[in-house]
XYZ file of C-alpha atoms in Angstrom:
585
model
C 43.187 111.369 111.606
C 45.097 114.340 113.079
C 48.712 114.403 114.203
C 47.693 115.560 117.678
C 51.122 116.419 119.159
C 52.069 118.729 116.270
C 48.631 120.346 116.276
C 48.854 120.993 119.995
C 52.295 122.506 119.639
C 51.108 124.829 116.862
C 48.188 125.896 119.041
C 50.567 126.314 121.943
C 52.723 128.748 119.987
C 49.713 130.794 118.898
C 48.372 131.088 122.416
C 51.670 131.886 124.074
C 52.587 134.473 121.498
C 49.158 136.084 121.679
C 49.467 136.199 125.449
C 52.776 138.019 125.222
C 51.259 141.277 124.128
C 48.576 141.324 126.810
C 51.094 140.454 129.504
C 53.243 143.554 129.078
C 51.216 145.666 131.506
C 51.439 143.160 134.371
C 55.086 142.019 134.348
C 57.125 142.277 137.536
C 60.334 143.782 136.260
C 62.834 143.320 133.505
C 63.896 139.861 134.698
C 60.364 138.491 134.449
C 59.913 139.973 131.011
C 63.262 138.626 129.822
C 62.404 135.129 131.064
C 59.027 135.266 129.396
C 60.512 136.300 126.044
C 63.182 133.613 126.364
C 60.500 130.967 126.906
C 58.562 132.168 123.855
C 61.688 131.956 121.676
C 62.361 128.426 122.947
C 58.805 127.444 122.033
C 59.244 128.865 118.544
C 62.292 126.629 118.162
C 60.369 123.597 119.458
C 62.531 123.360 122.585
C 59.841 122.254 125.036
C 62.342 121.043 127.624
C 64.125 124.379 127.690
C 60.849 126.312 127.710
C 59.652 124.312 130.704
C 62.791 125.163 132.687
C 62.414 128.845 131.764
C 58.720 129.105 132.650
C 59.295 127.235 135.917
C 61.879 129.892 136.822
C 59.370 132.589 135.869
C 56.666 131.045 138.094
C 59.087 130.893 141.035
C 60.127 134.502 140.434
C 56.581 135.809 139.854
C 54.112 133.378 141.451
C 51.244 135.869 140.919
C 51.901 136.216 137.169
C 48.919 134.611 135.390
C 50.660 134.471 132.018
C 53.583 132.568 133.587
C 51.276 129.853 134.934
C 49.367 129.739 131.627
C 52.550 129.346 129.605
C 54.014 126.692 131.897
C 50.683 124.872 131.809
C 50.830 124.733 128.020
C 54.326 123.307 128.023
C 53.276 120.638 130.519
C 50.152 119.910 128.448
C 52.178 119.392 125.286
C 54.489 117.041 127.219
C 51.507 114.972 128.354
C 51.568 116.056 132.006
C 47.854 116.855 132.140
C 47.360 117.029 135.903
C 50.103 119.599 136.498
C 49.076 121.527 133.387
C 45.494 121.779 134.658
C 46.738 122.937 138.067
C 48.680 125.816 136.490
C 45.738 126.823 134.269
C 43.506 126.931 137.359
C 46.094 129.030 139.186
C 46.228 131.443 136.249
C 42.430 131.814 136.360
C 42.429 132.377 140.132
C 44.915 135.200 139.646
C 43.087 136.588 136.604
C 39.473 135.253 136.457
C 38.739 136.783 133.041
C 41.849 135.319 131.379
C 40.212 133.872 128.243
C 43.401 132.244 126.922
C 43.737 130.276 130.168
C 40.083 129.205 129.814
C 40.831 127.932 126.311
C 43.872 126.046 127.523
C 42.136 124.600 130.577
C 39.238 123.449 128.403
C 41.619 121.653 126.029
C 43.438 119.932 128.880
C 40.213 118.846 130.575
C 38.870 117.493 127.283
C 42.082 115.559 126.729
C 41.672 114.062 130.195
C 38.062 113.094 129.440
C 36.402 115.569 131.818
C 34.098 116.845 129.088
C 31.414 118.461 131.216
C 33.760 120.940 132.884
C 35.727 121.347 129.654
C 32.559 122.483 127.883
C 31.690 124.957 130.648
C 35.193 126.439 130.619
C 35.253 126.723 126.814
C 31.870 128.473 126.830
C 33.293 130.916 129.381
C 36.220 131.609 127.013
C 33.795 132.329 124.152
C 31.797 134.722 126.362
C 34.952 136.548 127.376
C 36.381 136.700 123.842
C 33.607 136.188 121.274
C 35.981 137.292 118.521
C 38.654 134.747 119.448
C 38.987 131.988 116.866
C 40.869 129.845 119.365
C 38.055 130.122 121.931
C 35.522 128.911 119.360
C 37.935 126.215 118.261
C 38.346 124.973 121.844
C 34.569 124.812 122.282
C 34.259 123.072 118.914
C 36.765 120.436 120.008
C 34.967 119.757 123.271
C 31.647 119.424 121.452
C 33.308 117.031 119.001
C 34.631 114.896 121.867
C 31.096 114.975 123.352
C 29.646 113.634 120.059
C 27.815 116.925 119.382
C 29.072 117.118 115.809
C 26.568 119.758 114.672
C 27.578 122.031 117.524
C 31.244 121.370 116.827
C 30.861 122.272 113.148
C 29.050 125.519 114.058
C 31.857 126.608 116.410
C 34.614 125.676 113.985
C 32.858 127.515 111.141
C 32.798 130.597 113.349
C 36.509 130.154 114.042
C 37.188 129.932 110.288
C 35.131 133.077 109.659
C 37.080 134.958 112.328
C 40.477 133.858 110.977
C 39.903 132.588 107.420
C 43.613 132.455 106.601
C 44.476 129.762 109.170
C 44.888 126.346 107.526
C 44.655 124.501 110.845
C 41.114 125.762 111.452
C 39.884 124.695 108.014
C 41.606 121.347 108.456
C 39.940 120.729 111.807
C 36.539 121.742 110.431
C 37.060 119.325 107.551
C 37.890 116.521 109.994
C 34.597 116.975 111.859
C 32.647 117.174 108.581
C 34.295 113.897 107.581
C 33.033 112.349 110.823
C 29.539 113.449 109.717
C 30.115 111.635 106.399
C 29.874 114.986 104.598
C 32.870 114.073 102.477
C 32.393 116.685 99.766
C 32.244 119.538 102.295
C 35.184 118.031 104.200
C 37.209 117.816 101.005
C 36.498 121.490 100.275
C 37.804 122.504 103.707
C 40.944 120.402 103.289
C 41.495 121.960 99.838
C 41.094 125.416 101.358
C 43.673 124.580 104.016
C 46.129 123.304 101.392
C 45.504 126.362 99.207
C 46.357 128.604 102.150
C 49.492 126.613 103.009
C 50.548 123.722 100.772
C 53.182 122.796 103.363
C 50.592 122.129 106.081
C 51.036 118.357 106.355
C 47.878 117.444 108.332
C 45.659 118.969 105.640
C 47.529 117.124 102.872
C 47.056 113.882 104.811
C 43.363 114.486 105.446
C 42.769 115.597 101.864
C 44.407 112.404 100.622
C 42.234 110.237 102.879
C 39.073 112.105 101.798
C 39.936 111.729 98.107
C 40.683 108.043 98.619
C 37.295 107.556 100.289
C 35.669 109.362 97.363
C 37.356 107.154 94.777
C 39.850 109.716 93.419
C 42.851 107.420 93.715
C 45.220 109.532 91.628
C 44.410 112.698 93.573
C 44.676 110.811 96.837
C 48.126 109.475 95.997
C 49.337 112.952 95.042
C 48.163 114.485 98.328
C 49.476 111.591 100.407
C 52.862 111.650 98.664
C 53.033 115.326 99.623
C 52.075 114.501 103.219
C 54.801 111.840 103.399
C 57.340 114.214 101.891
C 56.479 116.842 104.510
C 56.371 114.401 107.438
C 58.268 111.224 106.455
C 58.224 110.053 110.087
C 54.413 110.061 110.250
C 53.265 106.406 110.226
C 49.637 107.378 109.537
C 50.643 109.199 106.347
C 52.738 106.221 105.248
C 49.844 103.851 105.959
C 47.293 105.794 103.932
C 49.804 106.229 101.122
C 50.007 102.441 101.118
C 46.197 102.325 100.858
C 46.257 104.645 97.844
C 49.041 102.741 96.097
C 47.302 99.432 96.763
C 44.044 100.772 95.304
C 45.945 101.698 92.140
C 47.385 98.192 91.862
C 50.964 99.185 92.716
C 51.402 96.484 95.332
C 55.208 96.666 95.466
C 55.125 100.377 96.367
C 52.241 99.732 98.766
C 54.301 97.074 100.543
C 57.148 99.568 100.976
C 54.780 102.156 102.448
C 53.188 99.664 104.835
C 56.609 98.401 105.922
C 57.696 101.972 106.644
C 54.522 102.596 108.642
C 55.120 99.435 110.666
C 58.758 100.386 111.311
C 57.766 103.876 112.457
C 54.942 102.545 114.635
C 55.572 98.882 115.482
C 52.229 98.615 117.301
C 50.165 99.644 114.247
C 47.986 96.587 113.771
C 46.456 97.904 110.541
C 49.864 98.125 108.839
C 50.750 94.539 109.771
C 47.339 93.377 108.548
C 47.673 95.077 105.164
C 51.218 93.700 104.814
C 49.911 90.217 105.482
C 47.064 90.535 102.998
C 49.366 91.814 100.245
C 51.921 89.071 100.846
C 49.080 86.548 100.774
C 47.827 87.977 97.484
C 51.364 87.746 96.093
C 51.509 84.034 96.885
C 53.921 84.472 99.808
C 52.124 82.678 102.663
C 55.231 82.522 104.878
C 55.729 86.296 104.755
C 51.986 86.769 105.208
C 52.082 84.544 108.294
C 54.935 86.603 109.736
C 52.968 89.842 109.375
C 49.734 88.328 110.672
C 51.630 86.847 113.640
C 52.724 90.353 114.615
C 49.125 91.531 114.299
C 48.033 88.719 116.639
C 50.732 89.707 119.162
C 49.451 93.298 119.075
C 45.756 92.362 119.208
C 45.496 88.938 120.873
C 41.746 89.322 121.452
C 40.922 90.258 117.852
C 39.274 87.265 116.154
C 39.938 88.713 112.688
C 43.686 88.801 113.389
C 43.640 85.116 114.356
C 41.498 84.319 111.319
C 43.912 86.057 108.941
C 46.849 84.180 110.426
C 44.920 80.914 110.245
C 44.161 81.397 106.543
C 47.813 82.183 105.772
C 48.959 79.087 107.663
C 46.351 77.064 105.806
C 47.694 78.421 102.516
C 51.193 77.229 103.412
C 49.939 73.777 104.421
C 50.302 74.201 108.201
C 46.951 72.686 109.132
C 47.622 72.108 112.849
C 48.812 75.671 113.408
C 45.870 77.015 111.401
C 43.438 75.051 113.568
C 44.892 76.665 116.695
C 44.338 80.131 115.240
C 40.743 79.457 114.181
C 40.017 77.999 117.613
C 41.504 81.119 119.239
C 39.315 83.300 117.037
C 36.230 81.294 117.978
C 36.938 81.799 121.690
C 36.292 85.500 121.169
C 33.547 85.041 118.581
C 32.037 81.593 119.202
C 28.976 81.997 116.976
C 30.799 83.209 113.875
C 29.823 80.854 111.062
C 32.665 81.940 108.756
C 35.230 81.110 111.435
C 33.604 77.724 111.959
C 33.737 77.148 108.212
C 37.448 77.990 108.112
C 38.086 75.620 111.018
C 36.270 72.895 109.087
C 38.470 73.506 106.049
C 41.581 73.287 108.259
C 40.449 69.918 109.556
C 39.874 68.861 105.943
C 43.407 69.843 105.009
C 44.929 67.612 107.685
C 42.559 64.755 106.706
C 40.667 64.883 110.004
C 37.362 64.271 108.256
C 35.331 63.423 111.355
C 36.092 66.742 113.060
C 35.592 68.572 109.776
C 32.137 67.048 109.350
C 31.200 67.834 112.954
C 32.287 71.494 112.722
C 30.675 72.068 109.327
C 27.364 70.531 110.400
C 27.370 72.757 113.484
C 27.921 75.805 111.277
C 25.109 74.732 108.950
C 22.697 74.612 111.870
C 23.158 78.370 112.180
C 23.435 79.177 108.465
C 21.723 76.451 106.425
C 21.788 78.591 103.270
C 25.565 79.038 102.996
C 26.635 77.260 99.832
C 30.322 77.055 100.767
C 29.500 75.168 103.968
C 27.486 72.593 102.013
C 30.321 72.321 99.483
C 33.004 71.708 102.109
C 30.788 69.261 103.979
C 30.173 67.430 100.702
C 33.907 67.253 100.119
C 34.502 65.875 103.621
C 31.796 63.239 103.171
C 33.243 62.268 99.777
C 36.674 61.798 101.326
C 35.007 59.619 103.993
C 33.558 57.533 101.125
C 30.015 58.594 102.014
C 29.133 59.202 98.370
C 25.329 59.535 98.782
C 25.789 62.069 101.597
C 28.406 63.930 99.568
C 26.171 64.062 96.473
C 23.282 65.451 98.535
C 25.425 68.245 100.029
C 27.086 69.117 96.717
C 23.742 69.341 94.930
C 22.468 71.629 97.690
C 25.547 73.827 97.222
C 24.816 74.205 93.493
C 21.170 75.070 94.217
C 22.167 77.778 96.718
C 24.931 79.157 94.475
C 24.564 78.165 90.809
C 27.826 79.966 90.003
C 29.934 77.709 92.247
C 32.009 75.907 89.619
C 33.990 73.869 92.165
C 30.773 72.398 93.570
C 29.713 71.207 90.095
C 33.197 69.825 89.465
C 33.341 67.896 92.747
C 29.772 66.685 92.190
C 30.809 65.451 88.736
C 33.803 63.585 90.147
C 31.684 62.020 92.912
C 28.957 60.896 90.483
C 31.670 59.454 88.226
C 33.103 57.499 91.168
C 29.577 56.261 91.920
C 29.274 55.060 88.318
C 26.599 57.550 87.249
C 28.371 58.719 84.077
C 25.539 60.704 82.412
C 24.829 62.833 85.500
C 28.578 63.187 86.049
C 28.980 64.557 82.522
C 26.093 66.991 83.091
C 27.669 68.327 86.280
C 31.107 68.688 84.625
C 29.571 70.500 81.661
C 27.987 72.947 84.115
C 31.420 73.487 85.691
C 33.088 74.406 82.382
C 30.166 76.608 81.352
C 30.620 78.625 84.533
C 34.431 78.563 84.321
C 35.556 78.107 80.701
C 39.241 77.919 81.718
C 38.694 75.023 84.133
C 41.276 72.613 82.687
C 40.776 69.953 85.390
C 37.029 69.844 84.686
C 37.652 69.411 80.933
C 40.123 66.611 81.708
C 37.662 64.764 83.965
C 34.859 65.327 81.435
C 37.060 63.767 78.742
C 37.760 60.814 81.005
C 34.016 60.320 81.675
C 33.222 60.526 77.951
C 35.961 57.940 77.296
C 34.303 55.541 79.724
C 30.941 56.260 78.069
C 32.644 55.392 74.736
C 31.898 58.872 73.402
C 35.368 59.079 71.901
C 34.986 62.220 69.718
C 33.525 64.116 72.696
C 36.305 62.748 74.901
C 39.018 63.868 72.463
C 37.477 67.336 72.191
C 37.311 67.801 75.988
C 40.865 66.508 76.489
C 42.275 68.758 73.763
C 40.625 71.734 75.462
C 42.216 70.721 78.776
C 45.614 70.598 77.025
C 45.026 73.948 75.315
C 44.354 75.507 78.707
C 47.226 73.668 80.419
C 49.805 72.369 77.908
C 51.831 70.545 80.596
C 48.817 68.543 81.837
C 50.449 65.125 81.700
C 47.310 63.139 82.561
C 45.355 64.810 79.756
C 48.043 63.853 77.210
C 48.078 60.254 78.475
C 44.293 59.878 78.350
C 44.079 61.570 74.942
C 46.677 59.108 73.647
C 44.448 56.221 74.755
C 41.372 57.810 73.133
C 43.206 58.418 69.843
C 44.538 54.869 69.825
C 40.977 53.568 70.308
C 39.961 55.691 67.310
C 42.745 54.115 65.217
C 44.917 57.253 65.009
C 48.153 55.620 66.158
C 50.467 58.393 64.943
C 48.652 61.070 66.934
C 48.441 58.702 69.904
C 52.219 58.133 69.793
C 52.812 61.891 69.727
C 50.651 62.385 72.811
C 52.376 59.502 74.596
C 55.776 61.023 73.811
C 54.663 64.399 75.190
C 53.366 62.691 78.334
C 56.718 60.917 78.840
C 58.636 64.206 78.462
C 56.339 65.888 80.966
C 56.825 63.009 83.383
C 60.598 63.484 83.220
C 60.237 67.216 83.754
C 57.997 66.594 86.740
C 60.548 64.204 88.215
C 63.317 66.752 87.648
C 61.199 69.510 89.209
C 60.502 67.374 92.262
C 64.238 66.714 92.608
C 65.036 70.421 92.133
C 62.460 71.358 94.762
C 63.929 68.804 97.175
C 67.473 70.129 96.563
C 66.341 73.734 97.069
C 64.587 72.921 100.340
C 67.675 71.034 101.485
C 69.818 74.034 100.574
C 67.562 76.349 102.579
C 68.004 74.157 105.646
C 71.772 74.226 105.204
C 71.661 78.004 104.701
C 69.686 78.471 107.912
C 72.221 76.300 109.705
C 75.092 78.494 108.442
C 76.598 75.928 106.025
C 77.109 78.307 103.083
C 79.221 75.988 100.852
C 76.743 73.127 101.316
C 73.779 75.398 100.618
C 75.382 76.835 97.469
C 76.114 73.318 96.199
C 72.490 72.221 96.674
C 71.081 75.309 94.944
C 73.460 74.794 92.015
C 72.352 71.138 91.794
C 68.718 72.281 91.628
C 69.530 74.699 88.800
C 71.376 71.992 86.863
C 68.261 69.807 87.018
C 65.790 72.609 86.167
C 67.554 75.741 84.848
C 64.268 77.667 84.872
C 63.474 76.994 88.547
C 63.315 80.552 89.912
C 63.360 79.731 93.686
C 66.719 77.959 93.291
C 68.249 81.016 91.572
C 66.867 83.279 94.286
C 68.141 81.163 97.182
C 71.517 80.790 95.466
C 71.680 84.591 95.260
C 70.963 84.880 98.993
C 73.688 82.348 99.807
C 76.201 84.058 97.502
C 75.398 87.440 99.053
C 76.029 86.052 102.538
C 79.345 84.602 101.396
C 80.446 88.005 100.080
C 80.125 87.212 96.344
C 78.022 90.263 95.501
C 78.429 90.377 91.668
C 77.488 86.703 91.377
C 74.591 87.223 93.789
C 73.278 90.204 91.786
C 73.317 88.098 88.621
C 71.298 85.351 90.301
C 68.812 87.871 91.722
C 68.310 89.249 88.193
C 67.801 85.737 86.798
C 65.286 84.880 89.516
C 63.331 88.086 88.826
C 63.303 87.340 85.080
C 61.825 83.908 85.759
C 59.428 85.109 88.473
C 58.794 88.874 88.832
C 57.615 88.354 92.414
C 61.148 87.396 93.436
C 63.012 90.648 94.019
C 66.376 91.219 95.637
C 65.979 92.160 99.335
C 66.567 95.811 100.193
C 69.563 96.280 102.465
């Protein structure tokens, strides 16, 4: 969780400055001392490039000066040049074998390179030479952490904190190791101590926020993470975890902004792209979700979950063929994953490839015969293949395995109705609406079944409930009109027929408006702004409340330089659909 470069630089400054005092007795003249002090000042200003030039001059001038090699080694270490850094630390120790600071530095560099055995030995030597040095204990604690000896690491870091209790970085690092041990309460206390010592210490604010988020304190987590982002706005990790906190609080718009910032700061952050995709998917924006998931797949082409996420988003937007390719790619890396096989089966279902769907779903059921969703989807595929007995068997099995699966009862009811078994169909549909009381389609089908059973009062009751739940359900109004007419209530039947006719016109207008909007989008993408604007305006004339047409008209007007008119259309689109917000420029 740490911002390693900044932590290393802070440690670098401590070590170089502490070495300055001990180096006074061994300098080789005023020039050497002046160069050394110049390098220290450059480090304090964060000028690593300048400090490197200065310490290289010092090494050439005084090749037997241990502090010069140690200081140059630290600059090289912080710049990522581990091999040359290690060489200078070794030279410093050859010149001055009991140079504990060089031991600490060499240990850190070796650990960073992965040479943990020697790193541990060198750090232990530093502790023996300077048992009262917090940095020596810290270096040993780090090596033990890298070696998976968390208990030993905690012991060394506690000693470091006891030796220098006012250093926030030590408490923060101790908290990080405690968090690895899942001792979240103790970790949180260390992070709080670090923040209490220095509220401007960004790593501790970040780690405190993550710990609070893990512990369920979402408000506290957001506060700490907002502070971390304010202190280090260019830190993608802080932005990402702030997005986590905002998402957990239900503020998805703010979470999207944080995730986007994280992805911009670190384009190869797979987690940020994944969270962006999931939020866009949740917001009903499958195209934007697919874009984010596609980037995640590019970054992690061997990750089956990345392919699965992209496949589900493509499925949501009706791109069955593309979804199939993603699920197949996921299965190459995880061939026995039953959930992936189930998703592939659903993709085949969507493109009406029932034979392949049945084959894939049956293969998945061989591995997981107790998965209700697999039986449900197989039942649906068999139904669409007109294998009604096979479908009924699978759907019944789905309801046995998961009695709360309302869709399985609904589809079973429809299949039994098609088979002519009206009483069992009605029983299944009643189970569906008991489980899901707002299931308007199930009430509609139940009303239709009752009508065919000549149970007209029951039919009227079910159809009225479907209309209550979904007032624009044209089929329910039409069927209710027929039921009422059979009951002799012609006036009520005429009213329902009139409503059905009005809804039919609205549906026709909406289809035309959707067609015009899609046509306008194609013209917009082709650069024909006047043609696009005309099509969007046509869509609005047909259905003034059609939010996508207002939004696309706003985009076209903005591109044509008509900003006031565009702003008005963006506002109208947002009023009609809060998910449609003006793009940030």
